[in-house]
Short mmCIF file of C-alpha atoms in Angstrom, two decimals:
data_model
loop_
_atom_site.label_atom_id
_atom_site.label_comp_id
_atom_site.label_asym_id
_atom_site.label_seq_id
_atom_site.Cartn_x
_atom_site.Cartn_y
_atom_site.Cartn_z
CA MET A 1 106.68 85.25 107.96
CA ASP A 2 107.26 86.10 111.69
CA LEU A 3 104.36 83.54 113.96
CA ALA A 4 105.00 84.63 117.31
CA PHE A 5 102.10 86.18 116.77
CA LEU A 6 100.67 82.28 116.29
CA HIS A 7 102.01 81.54 119.93
CA PRO A 8 98.54 81.76 121.56
CA LEU A 9 97.19 78.63 119.78
CA TYR A 10 99.90 76.57 121.12
CA GLU A 11 98.86 77.17 124.49
CA HIS A 12 95.87 74.92 124.03
CA GLN A 13 95.40 71.62 123.36
CA GLY A 14 93.33 70.16 120.53
CA PRO A 15 91.51 69.26 118.49
CA TRP A 16 90.43 72.91 116.79
CA ALA A 17 87.98 74.53 114.24
CA SER A 18 90.21 76.46 111.45
CA VAL A 19 87.90 78.34 109.10
CA TYR A 20 89.23 81.07 106.46
CA VAL A 21 86.03 83.43 106.32
CA ASP A 22 85.57 84.82 102.39
CA LEU A 23 84.42 89.06 103.09
CA SER A 24 85.47 90.05 99.66
CA ARG A 25 82.44 90.37 98.57
CA HIS A 26 80.31 93.28 100.06
CA THR A 27 76.55 94.23 98.13
CA GLU A 28 73.25 94.60 99.68
CA ASP A 29 72.63 91.32 100.27
CA THR A 30 76.87 90.64 101.92
CA PRO A 31 74.61 90.54 105.20
CA HIS A 32 72.21 87.97 104.48
CA GLU A 33 74.82 85.82 102.62
CA ARG A 34 76.82 85.81 106.15
CA GLU A 35 74.53 85.11 108.04
CA LEU A 36 73.83 81.63 105.79
CA THR A 37 77.46 81.49 105.49
CA ALA A 38 77.76 81.31 109.76
CA ALA A 39 75.48 78.45 109.68
CA ALA A 40 77.04 76.82 107.03
CA VAL A 41 80.41 76.67 108.39
CA ALA A 42 78.50 75.61 111.64
CA ARG A 43 77.15 72.35 109.93
CA GLU A 44 80.13 71.55 108.36
CA LEU A 45 81.96 71.70 111.43
CA ALA A 46 79.32 69.40 113.49
CA GLU A 47 79.66 67.07 110.28
CA GLN A 48 83.07 66.63 110.35
CA GLY A 49 83.22 65.91 114.63
CA ALA A 50 83.08 69.05 116.46
CA ASP A 51 81.93 69.22 119.72
CA ASP A 52 78.44 71.68 119.60
CA ALA A 53 80.34 74.71 122.08
CA THR A 54 82.66 75.36 119.32
CA CYS A 55 80.20 75.22 116.57
CA ARG A 56 78.19 77.65 118.30
CA ALA A 57 81.77 79.48 118.76
CA VAL A 58 82.49 79.76 115.60
CA ARG A 59 78.98 80.63 113.99
CA GLU A 60 78.52 83.61 116.20
CA ALA A 61 82.06 84.65 115.17
CA VAL A 62 81.12 84.32 111.49
CA ASP A 63 77.68 86.18 112.35
CA GLU A 64 79.13 89.73 113.69
CA LEU A 65 81.05 89.50 110.66
CA ARG A 66 78.22 90.35 109.13
CA HIS A 67 78.63 94.05 108.48
CA ALA A 68 82.76 94.13 108.95
CA THR A 69 84.15 95.96 106.24
CA ASP A 70 87.37 93.70 105.85
CA PRO A 71 87.97 94.14 102.11
CA HIS A 72 89.84 90.58 102.34
CA GLY A 73 88.71 88.38 104.40
CA ARG A 74 89.62 86.77 108.30
CA ALA A 75 90.73 83.74 109.66
CA LEU A 76 88.97 81.96 112.63
CA PHE A 77 90.59 79.29 114.82
CA ALA A 78 89.05 78.26 117.95
CA CYS A 79 88.51 74.60 119.90
CA ALA A 80 86.91 74.21 122.53
CA GLY A 81 84.21 76.92 122.68
CA GLN A 82 86.68 79.73 122.63
CA VAL A 83 87.45 81.97 119.09
CA VAL A 84 91.70 81.77 120.17
CA LEU A 85 92.62 83.90 117.48
CA ASP A 86 91.42 85.93 114.05
CA PRO A 87 93.74 87.24 112.14
CA PRO A 88 92.83 89.36 108.83
CA LEU A 89 93.28 87.48 105.32
CA ALA A 90 95.81 90.37 103.15
CA ARG A 91 94.04 88.23 100.11
CA PRO A 92 90.68 86.52 100.03
CA PRO A 93 90.60 83.06 100.92
CA TYR A 94 91.07 81.10 97.19
CA GLY A 95 87.91 79.06 97.05
CA GLY A 96 85.93 80.94 99.13
CA THR A 97 85.01 80.25 102.78
CA THR A 98 86.55 77.09 104.22
CA ALA A 99 85.87 74.69 107.35
CA ASP A 100 88.27 72.32 108.71
CA TRP A 101 88.26 70.52 112.07
CA ALA A 102 91.58 68.66 113.64
CA PRO A 103 94.14 67.73 116.22
CA LEU A 104 95.95 71.43 115.09
CA PRO A 105 94.89 74.33 113.65
CA HIS A 106 95.56 74.17 110.49
CA VAL A 107 97.91 78.04 109.74
CA THR A 108 99.73 76.91 106.77
CA PRO A 109 97.05 79.17 104.55
CA LEU A 110 97.92 82.00 105.93
CA LEU A 111 101.65 81.73 104.65
CA ASP A 112 99.90 82.65 101.23
CA LEU A 113 97.09 84.41 102.93
CA ALA A 114 98.69 86.93 105.59
CA GLY A 115 102.01 86.37 105.08
CA GLU A 116 103.90 88.40 103.15
CA ASP A 117 101.84 91.42 103.45
CA PRO A 118 105.00 94.01 103.54
CA VAL A 119 103.75 97.51 105.28
CA CYS A 120 104.49 100.55 102.83
CA VAL A 121 104.99 104.07 103.60
CA VAL A 122 104.88 106.01 100.25
CA ALA A 123 106.26 109.45 100.64
CA TYR A 124 104.69 111.98 98.90
CA ILE A 125 108.06 114.93 98.43
CA ASP A 126 107.86 118.82 97.57
CA ARG A 127 110.91 121.14 97.53
CA LYS A 128 108.41 121.94 100.94
CA GLY A 129 108.67 118.61 102.99
CA ALA A 130 106.87 115.62 102.24
CA ASP A 131 103.42 114.10 103.63
CA PHE A 132 104.14 110.03 104.24
CA GLU A 133 101.19 107.52 104.19
CA LEU A 134 101.58 103.85 105.43
CA ARG A 135 100.07 101.45 103.40
CA SER A 136 99.13 98.01 103.39
CA ALA A 137 96.71 95.13 101.62
CA LEU A 138 94.37 96.32 104.63
CA GLY A 139 94.26 99.94 103.89
CA SER A 140 95.57 102.40 103.76
CA SER A 141 96.42 105.64 107.26
CA ASP A 142 98.00 108.77 107.88
CA ALA A 143 101.94 108.36 108.43
CA GLY A 144 102.77 111.92 109.31
CA GLY A 145 104.88 114.10 107.19
CA VAL A 146 108.00 116.70 107.17
CA THR A 147 108.26 120.49 106.58
CA GLY A 148 110.91 121.63 105.61
CA ARG A 149 112.01 125.45 105.47
CA GLN A 150 109.38 127.50 103.49
CA TRP A 151 112.35 130.11 101.57
CA PRO A 152 113.79 130.48 99.38
CA LEU A 153 112.39 127.74 97.30
CA HIS A 154 112.23 129.10 93.51
CA ARG A 155 115.24 130.70 90.71
CA THR A 156 114.81 133.12 89.06
CA SER A 157 116.15 133.74 85.30
CA SER A 158 117.86 136.48 85.64
CA VAL A 159 121.78 135.65 85.58
CA ASP A 160 122.88 139.18 86.48
CA TRP A 161 125.35 138.71 89.65
CA SER A 162 123.12 139.82 92.25
CA GLU A 163 121.02 136.62 91.41
CA ARG A 164 123.29 134.66 91.89
CA HIS A 165 123.68 134.58 95.41
CA PHE A 166 119.86 133.73 95.71
CA GLN A 167 120.34 131.03 93.23
CA LEU A 168 122.64 129.60 95.96
CA ARG A 169 119.99 130.10 98.86
CA VAL A 170 117.59 128.58 96.77
CA GLU A 171 120.82 125.37 95.99
CA ASN A 172 120.41 125.40 99.69
CA THR A 173 117.17 125.36 100.74
CA TRP A 174 116.64 122.46 98.54
CA GLU A 175 119.46 119.69 100.08
CA HIS A 176 118.20 121.45 103.19
CA ASN A 177 114.71 119.72 102.89
CA ALA A 178 115.82 116.70 100.82
CA ALA A 179 118.30 115.87 104.64
CA GLU A 180 115.09 116.50 107.27
CA ILE A 181 112.82 114.36 104.51
CA ALA A 182 115.38 111.65 104.60
CA ASP A 183 116.27 111.99 108.69
CA ALA A 184 111.77 112.00 109.03
CA LEU A 185 111.64 108.72 107.06
CA ALA A 186 114.55 107.24 108.17
CA VAL A 187 112.77 107.65 112.14
CA CYS A 188 108.85 106.81 109.99
CA GLN A 189 110.41 103.48 109.40
CA GLU A 190 111.39 102.75 112.04
CA GLU A 191 108.57 103.35 114.09
CA THR A 192 106.45 101.08 111.27
CA GLY A 193 109.02 98.74 110.91
CA ALA A 194 107.71 99.61 107.17
CA ASP A 195 109.45 96.77 104.38
CA LEU A 196 109.05 98.66 101.38
CA LEU A 197 109.55 103.16 101.10
CA VAL A 198 108.21 104.31 97.86
CA LEU A 199 109.78 108.14 97.01
CA VAL A 200 106.81 110.31 94.79
CA GLY A 201 107.12 113.11 93.41
CA ASP A 202 109.70 115.42 91.07
CA ASP A 203 113.00 113.22 89.61
CA ARG A 204 115.25 115.93 91.25
CA GLU A 205 113.40 115.96 94.76
CA ARG A 206 113.72 112.26 94.88
CA ARG A 207 117.01 111.58 93.71
CA SER A 208 117.80 114.15 95.99
CA VAL A 209 115.90 112.29 98.47
CA HIS A 210 117.09 109.37 98.50
CA GLU A 211 120.44 109.50 98.37
CA ARG A 212 120.28 111.06 101.96
CA LEU A 213 118.62 108.36 103.12
CA PRO A 214 120.60 105.86 105.79
CA SER A 215 122.30 103.15 104.48
CA ARG A 216 120.71 100.22 105.82
CA LEU A 217 117.30 101.42 103.87
CA GLN A 218 118.51 101.14 100.68
CA GLU A 219 117.30 97.87 99.79
CA ARG A 220 113.89 99.41 101.00
CA ILE A 221 113.42 101.72 98.45
CA ALA A 222 111.63 102.55 94.99
CA GLU A 223 110.93 105.54 93.20
CA ALA A 224 107.72 105.19 91.67
CA SER A 225 107.24 106.60 87.86
CA ARG A 226 103.25 108.01 88.64
CA GLY A 227 103.25 111.52 90.74
CA ALA A 228 100.93 112.38 93.82
CA GLY A 229 97.15 111.88 92.34
CA SER A 230 97.88 109.70 88.88
CA ARG A 231 95.27 107.52 88.56
CA LEU A 232 97.50 104.86 87.84
CA LEU A 233 100.05 105.40 91.05
CA ASP A 234 98.39 102.71 93.47
CA ASP A 235 98.76 100.58 90.44
CA GLU A 236 102.32 100.92 90.56
CA VAL A 237 102.76 101.23 94.47
CA GLU A 238 100.65 97.36 94.98
CA GLY A 239 103.28 96.38 91.93
CA LEU A 240 105.93 97.52 93.62
CA ARG A 241 104.48 95.65 96.74
CA GLU A 242 104.33 92.68 94.98
CA ASP A 243 108.03 92.81 93.64
CA HIS A 244 108.79 93.40 97.00
CA VAL A 245 107.47 89.68 97.81
CA ARG A 246 109.13 88.28 94.90
CA GLY A 247 111.66 89.50 95.98
CA ARG A 248 111.96 88.08 99.61
CA ALA A 249 110.84 84.92 98.28
CA ARG A 250 113.42 84.87 95.37
CA GLU A 251 116.16 85.45 98.26
CA ASP A 252 114.81 82.43 100.52
CA LEU A 253 114.67 80.04 98.00
CA ASP A 254 118.04 80.33 96.65
CA ARG A 255 119.56 80.21 99.84
CA PHE A 256 117.46 76.78 100.30
CA LEU A 257 118.92 75.56 96.56
CA ALA A 258 122.52 76.38 97.64
CA ALA A 259 122.79 74.95 101.46
CA ARG A 260 120.92 71.78 100.42
CA SER A 261 123.99 70.72 98.21
CA PRO A 262 126.25 68.15 100.64
CA ASP A 263 130.09 70.12 101.26
CA ASP A 264 132.44 68.10 101.19
CA GLU A 265 132.20 66.23 104.26
CA GLY A 266 128.67 65.61 102.96
CA ARG A 267 126.83 67.85 105.44
CA ALA A 268 124.14 69.99 103.99
CA GLY A 269 122.06 73.66 105.83
CA ALA A 270 118.31 72.75 104.11
CA ALA A 271 116.37 69.67 104.80
CA GLU A 272 113.42 68.22 102.14
CA GLY A 273 110.94 65.96 102.64
CA VAL A 274 109.27 65.06 105.38
CA PRO A 275 110.77 62.15 107.36
CA ALA A 276 113.82 64.62 107.07
CA LEU A 277 111.92 67.93 108.05
CA VAL A 278 110.56 65.43 110.68
CA GLU A 279 113.69 65.06 112.71
CA ALA A 280 114.88 67.63 112.23
CA ALA A 281 111.63 69.43 114.56
CA ARG A 282 112.60 66.96 116.99
CA GLU A 283 115.96 68.28 117.44
CA HIS A 284 114.87 71.74 117.30
CA ARG A 285 117.16 72.93 113.86
CA ILE A 286 114.59 74.36 111.62
CA ASP A 287 115.91 78.06 111.35
CA GLU A 288 113.42 78.91 108.76
CA LEU A 289 110.18 76.48 106.84
CA LEU A 290 109.75 77.09 103.26
CA VAL A 291 106.84 75.61 102.36
CA ILE A 292 104.11 75.79 98.98
CA PRO A 293 101.22 75.28 100.25
CA ASP A 294 98.97 72.42 99.10
CA ALA A 295 101.92 70.65 97.75
CA PRO A 296 101.72 66.10 99.02
CA ASP A 297 103.43 66.53 101.32
CA THR A 298 101.86 68.79 103.60
CA HIS A 299 98.94 66.29 103.56
CA ARG A 300 100.38 63.90 104.59
CA GLU A 301 100.28 62.21 108.01
CA VAL A 302 102.13 62.17 110.75
CA TRP A 303 101.72 61.84 114.41
CA ILE A 304 102.33 64.36 116.95
CA GLY A 305 102.27 64.61 120.90
CA GLU A 306 101.46 66.98 122.99
CA ASP A 307 104.37 68.80 123.17
CA ALA A 308 106.05 70.45 119.63
CA ASP A 309 109.15 68.57 119.68
CA GLN A 310 107.44 64.78 119.99
CA VAL A 311 106.48 64.24 115.67
CA ALA A 312 107.06 61.09 113.95
CA VAL A 313 106.54 59.83 110.78
CA ARG A 314 105.39 56.21 112.88
CA ARG A 315 103.65 56.13 115.58
CA THR A 316 105.94 53.62 116.86
CA GLU A 317 108.51 56.36 117.38
CA LEU A 318 106.52 58.47 119.60
CA LYS A 319 106.21 55.54 122.08
CA THR A 320 109.71 55.15 121.82
CA LEU A 321 110.47 58.51 122.38
CA GLY A 322 108.25 57.80 125.57
CA GLU A 323 105.11 59.91 124.29
CA GLN A 324 101.50 57.99 125.51
CA ASN A 325 99.04 60.53 123.57
CA SER A 326 99.00 60.90 119.85
CA TRP A 327 96.92 61.53 117.00
CA SER A 328 97.35 61.67 113.61
CA ALA A 329 98.57 65.57 111.91
CA ARG A 330 99.01 66.90 108.21
CA ALA A 331 103.02 66.95 107.97
CA ASP A 332 102.25 70.61 107.55
CA ASP A 333 100.75 71.78 110.80
CA ALA A 334 103.16 69.72 112.45
CA LEU A 335 106.22 71.34 111.55
CA LEU A 336 104.36 74.66 111.52
CA ARG A 337 103.93 74.20 115.43
CA SER A 338 107.32 73.05 115.21
CA ALA A 339 108.76 76.55 114.36
CA VAL A 340 106.53 78.51 115.96
CA MET A 341 107.81 77.45 119.97
CA THR A 342 111.16 76.98 118.80
CA GLY A 343 110.61 80.70 117.42
CA ALA A 344 111.70 79.45 113.46
CA PRO A 345 109.75 81.86 110.57
CA ALA A 346 108.02 80.41 107.34
CA ILE A 347 107.46 81.73 103.95
CA SER A 348 105.40 80.27 101.10
CA VAL A 349 107.34 80.18 98.23
CA THR A 350 104.49 79.71 95.87
CA PRO A 351 104.96 83.78 94.19
CA VAL A 352 108.61 82.59 92.56
CA LEU A 353 107.47 78.75 91.38
CA PRO A 354 106.43 79.72 87.78
CA PRO A 355 107.48 79.02 86.01
CA GLU A 356 111.94 78.78 86.32
CA THR A 357 111.70 77.50 89.64
CA ASP A 358 109.25 74.47 89.70
CA ARG A 359 111.58 71.49 89.35
CA LYS A 360 113.99 73.34 92.16
CA ALA A 361 111.22 74.04 94.78
CA PRO A 362 111.68 72.15 97.86
CA VAL A 363 110.73 68.38 97.80
CA GLY A 364 106.99 67.35 97.97
CA GLY A 365 106.87 71.13 99.11
CA LEU A 366 108.22 71.51 102.59
CA GLY A 367 111.88 72.47 102.87
CA ALA A 368 114.14 74.45 106.09
CA LEU A 369 117.01 75.95 106.42
CA LEU A 370 119.13 74.19 109.31
CA ARG A 371 120.47 76.16 113.04
CA TRP A 372 123.25 73.81 111.95
CA LYS A 373 124.94 71.08 109.37
CA CYS A 374 124.03 67.82 109.20
CA PRO A 375 124.54 65.13 107.33
CA THR A 376 122.18 64.42 104.20
CA ARG A 377 120.25 60.95 105.05
CA ARG A 378 119.74 58.82 101.23
CA GLY A 379 117.59 55.80 101.31
CA PRO A 380 113.44 54.26 101.48
CA GLY A 381 111.56 56.85 103.45
CA TRP A 382 114.11 60.07 102.92
CA GLY A 383 113.73 63.36 100.92
CA GLY A 384 116.30 65.66 99.51
#
């Protein structure tokens, strides 16, 4: 997950209200229920110590969602009486609406609720051209299309020599149109940044387009077995999107598992456990953060200063680093702040944990691929 969109959160000093609003229920009573939710969230934040202005801003923001048509939910991050960021969610919040008040915004749930939502272009292909549809968990929209040559498109049943030239022209039309569709689809992918291309159509038509797509896109292509208009096509496309998420998480976890083993010089390309990750964050060595939200280490207390690289396992360490102000924070929130400010992505490996990887996952639920190898650490308090 590219975390750049979270950058505005770390341009403000906390404390922060972090609210995950469940908008997945849509009934006649929904507006009234959401009005009650807005009041409940404001009370919960006030009980946790939030200031009146921030409680009021959050209540108004949730109240404005009374008639929202979001299919899943919304996250709200607010401080000093202002909602700074309100990204939509690709999945409903686990356990319903939640609210937290803490020194740092609690962004870890976004890795599961909004992080891996692959954008997908569905190409409905026939011999005349193709229509493109852009899909994500938030819905679908028209993404254009292409029209190829219209004649000749159909073979005849004649075997007369005079017809063979016509048959060849039909074949040439099909091949020409497949090439045009492939070119247009490649442009569509580049413009939309789609993670996945799903080809829908007859076997030959799909195959002809597939073969003509650029090599850089071959790993992003999937072919649907259901035809356009099939009731089961939506389920198949959603399954392909989920397979893509699992495949990405599997690749990153495999890279981590390979990199955490020390080389002949005792250096490793990955770290796990809070102490090792805190040190890597201070030195800007985190290349990608791997997280299992709500695993034991995500809740561990660390100490933070005003800057993203001011993070320590013990409060006294911050004073040694020259930081006079310090606050207690969750380890996952502190490490994600560091990742955002140093341009490192993060991913939840939850989709590939059960059952085969649960014993191999990052120790405590937090791990990182490093920008350069470092000697592994062992001893009291060190993970890995």
